[in-house]
Amino acid sequence: MGAVLVDQFGRRAVDLRVSLTDRCNLRCTYCMPEEGLQWLAKPDLLTDEEIIRLVRIAVTDLGVREVRFTGGEPMLRPGLVRIVQECARLEPRPELSLTTNGIGLARNATALKEAGLDRINVSLDTLDPEVFRTLTRRDRHQDVIAGLAAAVEAGLTPVKINSVLMRGVNEHEAPALLEWSLEQGYELRFIEQMPLDAQHGWDRASMVTAEEILASLAERFALTPEPAASRGAAPAERWLVDGGPARVGVIASVTRPFCRDCDRTRLTADGQVRNCLFATGETDLREALRSGGSDLEIAELWRKAMWGKKAGAGIDDPDFLQPARPMSAIGG
Ligand code: SAM
Ligand code: SF4
């Protein structure tokens, strides 16, 4: 292997997040406005072949070991199954995972498993269909529940659930979500709401914090911290529930950032490398691809992009600037 993706602080990126589209069939309030969001122009989107080539370069030339497909909603990408299939043929074989809102998963879970998908995260913030409708502005709660069950059926286990709690909307649901997830055998992780919504409506003061989530869970469950050593570069801090083996995770991106251990690199659906969710700059690989750049040249651009990664996301810095690109166009 040639170069690896290291930065000036000695972190090595081995986990690649690939956004397959910026479009979505939900409109979660913490992510997208009801309407008016401009989609990326079709000609600007990477083709399936271009995505597969960039993932190959990342895996075979740059030491990436895990590839997670996300978006927008990645299941809206018609070529998803084939992209997974091609990535599963790479040597060394990367771990392949998907973050999805679960709509359409009931139909696709088996094909994705057969294509080589290893793991799946499904986003679900509420057990109440009415709250789901308020939060996502769509009436699709049942599709997500069915998608989760299909993922288990297809063997995409352990199925993980991502939940974002919003003050005054679903903040009271933490214990019920955990109880239900334990019953169903899903591994639940709460994510603190981050300033990445397209409408720039995030407000630190009204964000539900990890501390509040844990306090609310502790009213119903005994939580014991898992040793930090077992966390590695994973962003979730985990707790054993009622002595284990069941666990719950909390990703405290805002109040307890994990930048020091970050091992991620990101590729947007229009072919830009981002070295951080909160980066304000990007490196254009699409141009390099389309102007005949060699694998070596592209790998070098990627390596330089990661070398410039900042020490931390800086959400708490007084001069923090929310990136122009919203979460849905970065790839969460
Ligand atoms: N559409 C897919 C989904 O919802 O799982 C994949 C993309 S979505 C951007 C990835 C994850 O980011 C989801 O779990 C979602 O809840 C989370 N997310 C979106 N906006 C967020 C925000 N402002 N703060 C924290 N998490 C957010
Ligand atoms: Fe769509 Fe996921 Fe954003 Fe919700 S969080 S609007 S499902 S991209």
Tab-separated table of C-alpha atoms and ligand atoms in Angstrom:
chain	number	residue	atom	x	y	z
A	1	MET	CA	0.000	0.000	0.000
A	2	GLY	CA	1.186	3.515	-0.767
A	3	ALA	CA	-0.016	6.574	1.108
A	4	VAL	CA	-2.509	6.525	3.963
A	5	LEU	CA	-4.892	9.274	5.018
A	6	VAL	CA	-3.179	10.910	7.975
A	7	ASP	CA	-3.413	14.450	9.298
A	8	GLN	CA	-1.011	16.776	11.097
A	9	PHE	CA	-2.322	15.575	14.452
A	10	GLY	CA	-1.492	11.943	13.751
A	11	ARG	CA	-5.035	10.762	13.182
A	12	ARG	CA	-5.530	8.214	10.445
A	13	ALA	CA	-8.786	8.082	8.448
A	14	VAL	CA	-9.906	4.520	7.776
A	15	ASP	CA	-13.672	5.079	7.784
A	16	LEU	CA	-15.136	6.531	4.576
A	17	ARG	CA	-18.665	8.008	4.497
A	18	VAL	CA	-20.043	8.163	0.971
A	19	SER	CA	-23.120	10.257	0.286
A	20	LEU	CA	-25.075	8.736	-2.595
A	21	THR	CA	-27.605	11.535	-2.989
A	22	ASP	CA	-28.655	14.761	-1.280
A	23	ARG	CA	-32.342	14.020	-1.875
A	24	CYS	CA	-34.685	12.508	0.659
A	25	ASN	CA	-38.238	11.248	1.030
A	26	LEU	CA	-38.529	12.682	4.574
A	27	ARG	CA	-38.104	16.245	5.801
A	28	CYS	CA	-36.802	15.826	9.368
A	29	THR	CA	-37.011	19.252	10.984
A	30	TYR	CA	-33.445	19.061	12.367
A	31	CYS	CA	-32.113	18.339	8.875
A	32	MET	CA	-34.184	19.907	6.094
A	33	PRO	CA	-36.736	22.658	5.563
A	34	GLU	CA	-40.248	21.723	4.480
A	35	GLU	CA	-39.504	22.936	0.962
A	36	GLY	CA	-37.183	25.144	-1.028
A	37	LEU	CA	-33.941	23.210	-0.571
A	38	GLN	CA	-31.996	23.255	-3.856
A	39	TRP	CA	-30.914	19.767	-4.945
A	40	LEU	CA	-27.525	19.165	-6.471
A	41	ALA	CA	-27.718	19.302	-10.275
A	42	LYS	CA	-27.820	15.868	-11.935
A	43	PRO	CA	-24.687	16.373	-14.093
A	44	ASP	CA	-22.763	17.303	-10.953
A	45	LEU	CA	-23.545	14.014	-9.230
A	46	LEU	CA	-20.983	11.269	-9.433
A	47	THR	CA	-22.074	8.346	-11.576
A	48	ASP	CA	-22.149	4.854	-10.081
A	49	GLU	CA	-18.886	4.070	-11.899
A	50	GLU	CA	-17.223	7.196	-10.522
A	51	ILE	CA	-18.297	6.329	-6.974
A	52	ILE	CA	-17.019	2.776	-7.350
A	53	ARG	CA	-13.687	4.043	-8.672
A	54	LEU	CA	-13.225	6.505	-5.809
A	55	VAL	CA	-14.092	3.876	-3.215
A	56	ARG	CA	-11.589	1.539	-4.873
A	57	ILE	CA	-8.863	4.196	-4.652
A	58	ALA	CA	-9.731	4.833	-0.993
A	59	VAL	CA	-9.622	1.129	-0.127
A	60	THR	CA	-6.733	-0.138	-2.218
A	61	ASP	CA	-4.478	2.950	-2.241
A	62	LEU	CA	-5.345	4.896	0.896
A	63	GLY	CA	-5.993	2.279	3.575
A	64	VAL	CA	-9.736	2.825	4.076
A	65	ARG	CA	-11.240	-0.205	5.851
A	66	GLU	CA	-14.875	0.699	6.327
A	67	VAL	CA	-17.272	2.273	3.848
A	68	ARG	CA	-20.637	3.624	4.995
A	69	PHE	CA	-23.223	4.718	2.438
A	70	THR	CA	-25.430	7.583	3.454
A	71	GLY	CA	-27.099	10.723	2.143
A	72	GLY	CA	-29.755	12.291	1.874
A	73	GLU	CA	-31.549	9.000	1.660
A	74	PRO	CA	-29.176	6.447	0.102
A	75	MET	CA	-31.974	4.026	-0.775
A	76	LEU	CA	-33.236	6.590	-3.293
A	77	ARG	CA	-30.142	5.856	-5.374
A	78	PRO	CA	-31.172	3.362	-8.076
A	79	GLY	CA	-27.649	1.882	-8.314
A	80	LEU	CA	-27.256	1.255	-4.567
A	81	VAL	CA	-27.278	-2.568	-4.692
A	82	ARG	CA	-24.737	-2.673	-7.506
A	83	ILE	CA	-22.497	-0.129	-5.806
A	84	VAL	CA	-22.513	-2.315	-2.664
A	85	GLN	CA	-21.818	-5.405	-4.775
A	86	GLU	CA	-18.815	-3.819	-6.493
A	87	CYS	CA	-17.408	-2.476	-3.234
A	88	ALA	CA	-17.730	-5.943	-1.696
A	89	ARG	CA	-15.370	-7.274	-4.400
A	90	LEU	CA	-12.536	-4.948	-3.402
A	91	GLU	CA	-9.352	-6.314	-1.894
A	92	PRO	CA	-8.881	-5.958	1.013
A	93	ARG	CA	-12.629	-6.341	1.449
A	94	PRO	CA	-13.918	-3.275	3.345
A	95	GLU	CA	-16.676	-3.456	5.947
A	96	LEU	CA	-19.807	-2.135	4.254
A	97	SER	CA	-22.590	-0.372	6.087
A	98	LEU	CA	-25.583	1.840	5.368
A	99	THR	CA	-27.331	4.661	7.229
A	100	THR	CA	-30.937	4.964	6.123
A	101	ASN	CA	-34.298	6.270	7.238
A	102	GLY	CA	-35.620	2.754	6.617
A	103	ILE	CA	-38.239	3.647	4.005
A	104	GLY	CA	-38.058	0.984	1.307
A	105	LEU	CA	-35.862	-1.259	3.423
A	106	ALA	CA	-38.623	-3.854	3.683
A	107	ARG	CA	-38.232	-4.304	-0.076
A	108	ASN	CA	-34.433	-4.023	-0.295
A	109	ALA	CA	-32.976	-5.628	2.825
A	110	THR	CA	-32.371	-9.076	1.344
A	111	ALA	CA	-30.853	-7.751	-1.894
A	112	LEU	CA	-28.539	-5.505	0.121
A	113	LYS	CA	-27.441	-8.381	2.347
A	114	GLU	CA	-26.812	-10.581	-0.682
A	115	ALA	CA	-24.842	-7.771	-2.330
A	116	GLY	CA	-22.478	-7.809	0.653
A	117	LEU	CA	-23.808	-5.182	3.047
A	118	ASP	CA	-22.560	-6.021	6.543
A	119	ARG	CA	-24.384	-3.625	8.830
A	120	ILE	CA	-27.175	-1.115	8.900
A	121	ASN	CA	-28.223	1.920	10.952
A	122	VAL	CA	-31.838	2.981	10.733
A	123	SER	CA	-32.912	6.408	11.955
A	124	LEU	CA	-36.026	6.429	14.105
A	125	ASP	CA	-36.777	9.193	16.582
A	126	THR	CA	-40.175	8.216	17.922
A	127	LEU	CA	-42.556	5.330	18.553
A	128	ASP	CA	-45.576	7.532	17.940
A	129	PRO	CA	-46.795	7.825	14.327
A	130	GLU	CA	-48.209	11.296	15.031
A	131	VAL	CA	-44.925	12.561	16.452
A	132	PHE	CA	-43.167	10.950	13.485
A	133	ARG	CA	-45.380	12.980	11.178
A	134	THR	CA	-44.581	16.200	13.003
A	135	LEU	CA	-40.877	15.472	13.089
A	136	THR	CA	-40.372	14.197	9.539
A	137	ARG	CA	-43.332	15.960	7.906
A	138	ARG	CA	-44.307	12.651	6.297
A	139	ASP	CA	-46.670	9.858	7.322
A	140	ARG	CA	-44.220	6.936	6.963
A	141	HIS	CA	-43.741	5.600	10.497
A	142	GLN	CA	-45.054	2.163	9.592
A	143	ASP	CA	-42.606	1.844	6.665
A	144	VAL	CA	-39.673	2.391	9.018
A	145	ILE	CA	-40.936	-0.181	11.530
A	146	ALA	CA	-41.402	-2.689	8.692
A	147	GLY	CA	-37.938	-1.845	7.339
A	148	LEU	CA	-36.342	-2.551	10.711
A	149	ALA	CA	-38.017	-5.951	10.940
A	150	ALA	CA	-36.925	-6.784	7.385
A	151	ALA	CA	-33.324	-5.898	8.210
A	152	VAL	CA	-33.320	-8.468	11.029
A	153	GLU	CA	-35.007	-11.026	8.799
A	154	ALA	CA	-32.315	-10.490	6.158
A	155	GLY	CA	-29.552	-11.001	8.739
A	156	LEU	CA	-28.247	-7.420	8.749
A	157	THR	CA	-27.707	-7.752	12.484
A	158	PRO	CA	-27.132	-6.210	14.946
A	159	VAL	CA	-29.477	-3.536	13.608
A	160	LYS	CA	-28.665	-0.145	15.094
A	161	ILE	CA	-31.131	2.678	15.568
A	162	ASN	CA	-30.131	6.367	15.541
A	163	SER	CA	-32.394	8.764	17.430
A	164	VAL	CA	-32.251	12.545	17.666
A	165	LEU	CA	-34.296	14.084	20.473
A	166	MET	CA	-35.939	17.464	19.965
A	167	ARG	CA	-37.088	19.618	22.835
A	168	GLY	CA	-40.849	19.719	23.201
A	169	VAL	CA	-41.337	17.142	20.437
A	170	ASN	CA	-39.912	13.727	21.378
A	171	GLU	CA	-37.526	14.475	24.242
A	172	HIS	CA	-39.699	12.495	26.651
A	173	GLU	CA	-39.378	9.313	24.567
A	174	ALA	CA	-35.848	8.245	25.488
A	175	PRO	CA	-36.826	5.505	27.995
A	176	ALA	CA	-39.659	4.175	25.805
A	177	LEU	CA	-37.380	4.053	22.744
A	178	LEU	CA	-34.808	2.113	24.748
A	179	GLU	CA	-37.327	-0.308	26.189
A	180	TRP	CA	-38.778	-1.024	22.758
A	181	SER	CA	-35.330	-1.374	21.151
A	182	LEU	CA	-34.301	-3.882	23.827
A	183	GLU	CA	-37.480	-5.900	23.271
A	184	GLN	CA	-36.910	-5.969	19.523
A	185	GLY	CA	-33.166	-6.642	19.778
A	186	TYR	CA	-32.080	-3.336	18.197
A	187	GLU	CA	-29.065	-1.411	19.470
A	188	LEU	CA	-30.115	2.173	20.184
A	189	ARG	CA	-27.883	5.241	20.015
A	190	PHE	CA	-28.960	8.789	20.697
A	191	ILE	CA	-27.280	11.592	18.740
A	192	GLU	CA	-27.120	15.154	20.032
A	193	GLN	CA	-28.625	17.553	17.548
A	194	MET	CA	-25.871	19.332	15.618
A	195	PRO	CA	-25.814	22.685	13.795
A	196	LEU	CA	-26.094	21.136	10.347
A	197	ASP	CA	-29.695	21.819	9.349
A	198	ALA	CA	-30.236	23.541	6.029
A	199	GLN	CA	-32.358	26.274	7.595
A	200	HIS	CA	-29.698	27.163	10.228
A	201	GLY	CA	-32.241	26.906	13.036
A	202	TRP	CA	-30.044	25.066	15.547
A	203	ASP	CA	-29.864	26.626	18.952
A	204	ARG	CA	-27.461	25.339	21.569
A	205	ALA	CA	-29.699	26.440	24.421
A	206	SER	CA	-32.640	24.333	23.262
A	207	MET	CA	-30.616	21.265	22.245
A	208	VAL	CA	-31.313	18.119	24.303
A	209	THR	CA	-27.921	17.230	25.775
A	210	ALA	CA	-26.340	13.831	26.354
A	211	GLU	CA	-26.508	14.540	30.077
A	212	GLU	CA	-30.262	15.083	29.921
A	213	ILE	CA	-30.753	11.941	27.833
A	214	LEU	CA	-28.793	9.863	30.334
A	215	ALA	CA	-30.692	11.356	33.276
A	216	SER	CA	-33.963	10.510	31.623
A	217	LEU	CA	-32.848	6.914	30.886
A	218	ALA	CA	-31.562	6.507	34.438
A	219	GLU	CA	-35.084	6.968	35.764
A	220	ARG	CA	-36.013	3.588	34.302
A	221	PHE	CA	-32.721	1.718	33.750
A	222	ALA	CA	-29.466	1.070	35.586
A	223	LEU	CA	-26.679	2.282	33.296
A	224	THR	CA	-23.031	1.260	33.717
A	225	PRO	CA	-20.412	2.910	31.483
A	226	GLU	CA	-18.594	0.532	29.149
A	227	PRO	CA	-14.818	0.817	29.525
A	228	ALA	CA	-13.446	3.644	27.321
A	229	ALA	CA	-10.981	1.162	25.800
A	230	SER	CA	-13.781	-0.646	24.007
A	231	ARG	CA	-14.878	2.606	22.333
A	232	GLY	CA	-11.860	3.100	20.047
A	233	ALA	CA	-12.646	5.664	17.364
A	234	ALA	CA	-16.390	5.011	17.638
A	235	PRO	CA	-18.229	8.234	18.423
A	236	ALA	CA	-20.813	6.606	20.703
A	237	GLU	CA	-20.121	6.362	24.393
A	238	ARG	CA	-21.872	3.209	25.497
A	239	TRP	CA	-23.582	2.039	28.637
A	240	LEU	CA	-24.570	-1.456	29.691
A	241	VAL	CA	-28.283	-1.518	30.445
A	242	ASP	CA	-29.341	-3.247	33.662
A	243	GLY	CA	-25.998	-5.057	33.876
A	244	GLY	CA	-25.837	-5.975	30.165
A	245	PRO	CA	-25.315	-7.532	27.729
A	246	ALA	CA	-27.767	-5.011	26.226
A	247	ARG	CA	-26.251	-1.599	25.568
A	248	VAL	CA	-27.248	1.938	24.721
A	249	GLY	CA	-25.046	4.554	23.050
A	250	VAL	CA	-24.976	8.331	23.184
A	251	ILE	CA	-23.148	10.368	20.564
A	252	ALA	CA	-22.425	13.660	22.305
A	253	SER	CA	-21.012	15.422	19.254
A	254	VAL	CA	-21.653	18.840	20.765
A	255	THR	CA	-21.128	18.514	24.508
A	256	ARG	CA	-18.391	15.835	24.456
A	257	PRO	CA	-16.817	15.958	20.993
A	258	PHE	CA	-14.647	13.039	19.947
A	259	CYS	CA	-12.550	14.902	17.357
A	260	ARG	CA	-9.277	13.674	18.893
A	261	ASP	CA	-10.109	10.105	17.915
A	262	CYS	CA	-11.858	10.845	14.620
A	263	ASP	CA	-10.999	8.354	11.874
A	264	ARG	CA	-13.372	9.600	9.157
A	265	THR	CA	-13.136	10.946	5.678
A	266	ARG	CA	-16.186	11.972	3.652
A	267	LEU	CA	-17.145	12.001	0.003
A	268	THR	CA	-20.185	14.007	-1.090
A	269	ALA	CA	-22.560	12.919	-3.854
A	270	ASP	CA	-20.990	15.550	-6.133
A	271	GLY	CA	-17.484	14.249	-5.585
A	272	GLN	CA	-16.045	16.576	-2.942
A	273	VAL	CA	-13.844	15.271	-0.152
A	274	ARG	CA	-14.586	16.745	3.257
A	275	ASN	CA	-12.156	16.089	6.070
A	276	CYS	CA	-14.784	16.886	8.741
A	277	LEU	CA	-18.577	17.168	9.019
A	278	PHE	CA	-17.986	20.795	9.980
A	279	ALA	CA	-15.291	21.607	7.430
A	280	THR	CA	-15.846	24.857	5.568
A	281	GLY	CA	-13.580	23.798	2.692
A	282	GLU	CA	-13.688	20.837	0.288
A	283	THR	CA	-11.446	19.173	-2.271
A	284	ASP	CA	-12.884	18.504	-5.707
A	285	LEU	CA	-12.233	14.942	-6.866
A	286	ARG	CA	-14.939	15.026	-9.535
A	287	GLU	CA	-12.980	17.492	-11.621
A	288	ALA	CA	-9.880	15.332	-11.291
A	289	LEU	CA	-11.875	12.236	-12.311
A	290	ARG	CA	-13.483	13.909	-15.301
A	291	SER	CA	-10.329	15.518	-16.591
A	292	GLY	CA	-8.579	12.161	-16.811
A	293	GLY	CA	-6.699	12.174	-13.486
A	294	SER	CA	-4.856	8.938	-12.680
A	295	ASP	CA	-5.585	6.897	-9.535
A	296	LEU	CA	-2.297	8.142	-8.160
A	297	GLU	CA	-3.177	11.804	-8.745
A	298	ILE	CA	-6.596	11.390	-7.179
A	299	ALA	CA	-5.141	9.574	-4.180
A	300	GLU	CA	-2.662	12.411	-3.733
A	301	LEU	CA	-5.450	15.038	-3.765
A	302	TRP	CA	-7.378	13.019	-1.183
A	303	ARG	CA	-4.298	12.649	1.002
A	304	LYS	CA	-3.674	16.405	0.924
A	305	ALA	CA	-7.322	17.089	1.776
A	306	MET	CA	-7.035	14.967	4.901
A	307	TRP	CA	-3.659	16.378	5.917
A	308	GLY	CA	-5.370	19.770	6.335
A	309	LYS	CA	-7.981	18.462	8.811
A	310	LYS	CA	-8.411	20.776	11.794
A	311	ALA	CA	-7.840	19.545	15.344
A	312	GLY	CA	-11.516	19.928	16.247
A	313	ALA	CA	-14.902	20.857	14.843
A	314	GLY	CA	-14.966	23.935	17.079
A	315	ILE	CA	-18.728	24.062	17.676
A	316	ASP	CA	-18.029	25.765	20.995
A	317	ASP	CA	-15.593	28.348	19.588
A	318	PRO	CA	-16.939	31.900	19.556
A	319	ASP	CA	-16.111	32.187	15.852
A	320	PHE	CA	-17.751	28.851	14.905
A	321	LEU	CA	-19.295	28.989	11.437
A	322	GLN	CA	-21.879	26.423	10.370
A	323	PRO	CA	-20.801	24.881	7.055
A	324	ALA	CA	-22.687	26.114	3.984
A	325	ARG	CA	-23.580	22.533	3.039
A	326	PRO	CA	-26.380	21.024	5.119
A	327	MET	CA	-26.141	17.538	6.637
A	328	SER	CA	-28.313	16.092	3.861
A	329	ALA	CA	-25.770	17.178	1.221
A	330	ILE	CA	-22.705	16.210	3.268
A	331	GLY	CA	-23.770	12.720	4.266
A	332	GLY	CA	-24.450	12.074	7.931
B	1	SAM	N1	-31.453	9.682	5.483
B	1	SAM	C1	-30.660	8.773	6.221
B	1	SAM	C2	-31.060	8.737	7.674
B	1	SAM	O1	-31.839	9.605	8.082
B	1	SAM	O2	-30.593	7.837	8.359
B	1	SAM	C3	-29.165	9.026	6.120
B	1	SAM	C4	-28.717	10.457	6.177
B	1	SAM	S1	-29.033	11.308	7.710
B	1	SAM	C5	-28.345	12.898	7.368
B	1	SAM	C6	-27.880	10.486	8.785
B	1	SAM	C7	-28.104	10.672	10.255
B	1	SAM	O3	-27.900	12.021	10.580
B	1	SAM	C8	-29.504	10.320	10.737
B	1	SAM	O4	-29.409	9.403	11.792
B	1	SAM	C9	-30.075	11.619	11.216
B	1	SAM	O5	-30.919	11.467	12.313
B	1	SAM	C10	-28.819	12.377	11.560
B	1	SAM	N2	-28.992	13.828	11.524
B	1	SAM	C11	-29.504	14.593	10.552
B	1	SAM	N3	-29.461	15.899	10.883
B	1	SAM	C12	-28.893	15.952	12.112
B	1	SAM	C13	-28.556	17.007	13.012
B	1	SAM	N4	-28.815	18.275	12.724
B	1	SAM	N5	-27.974	16.681	14.178
B	1	SAM	C14	-27.708	15.393	14.506
B	1	SAM	N6	-27.989	14.362	13.704
B	1	SAM	C15	-28.585	14.628	12.524
B	2	SF4	FE1	-33.815	12.688	5.224
B	2	SF4	FE2	-32.140	11.518	6.884
B	2	SF4	FE3	-32.262	14.221	6.731
B	2	SF4	FE4	-34.291	12.880	7.791
B	2	SF4	S1	-32.179	12.954	8.585
B	2	SF4	S2	-34.441	14.518	6.255
B	2	SF4	S3	-34.307	11.016	6.643
B	2	SF4	S4	-31.557	12.844	5.163
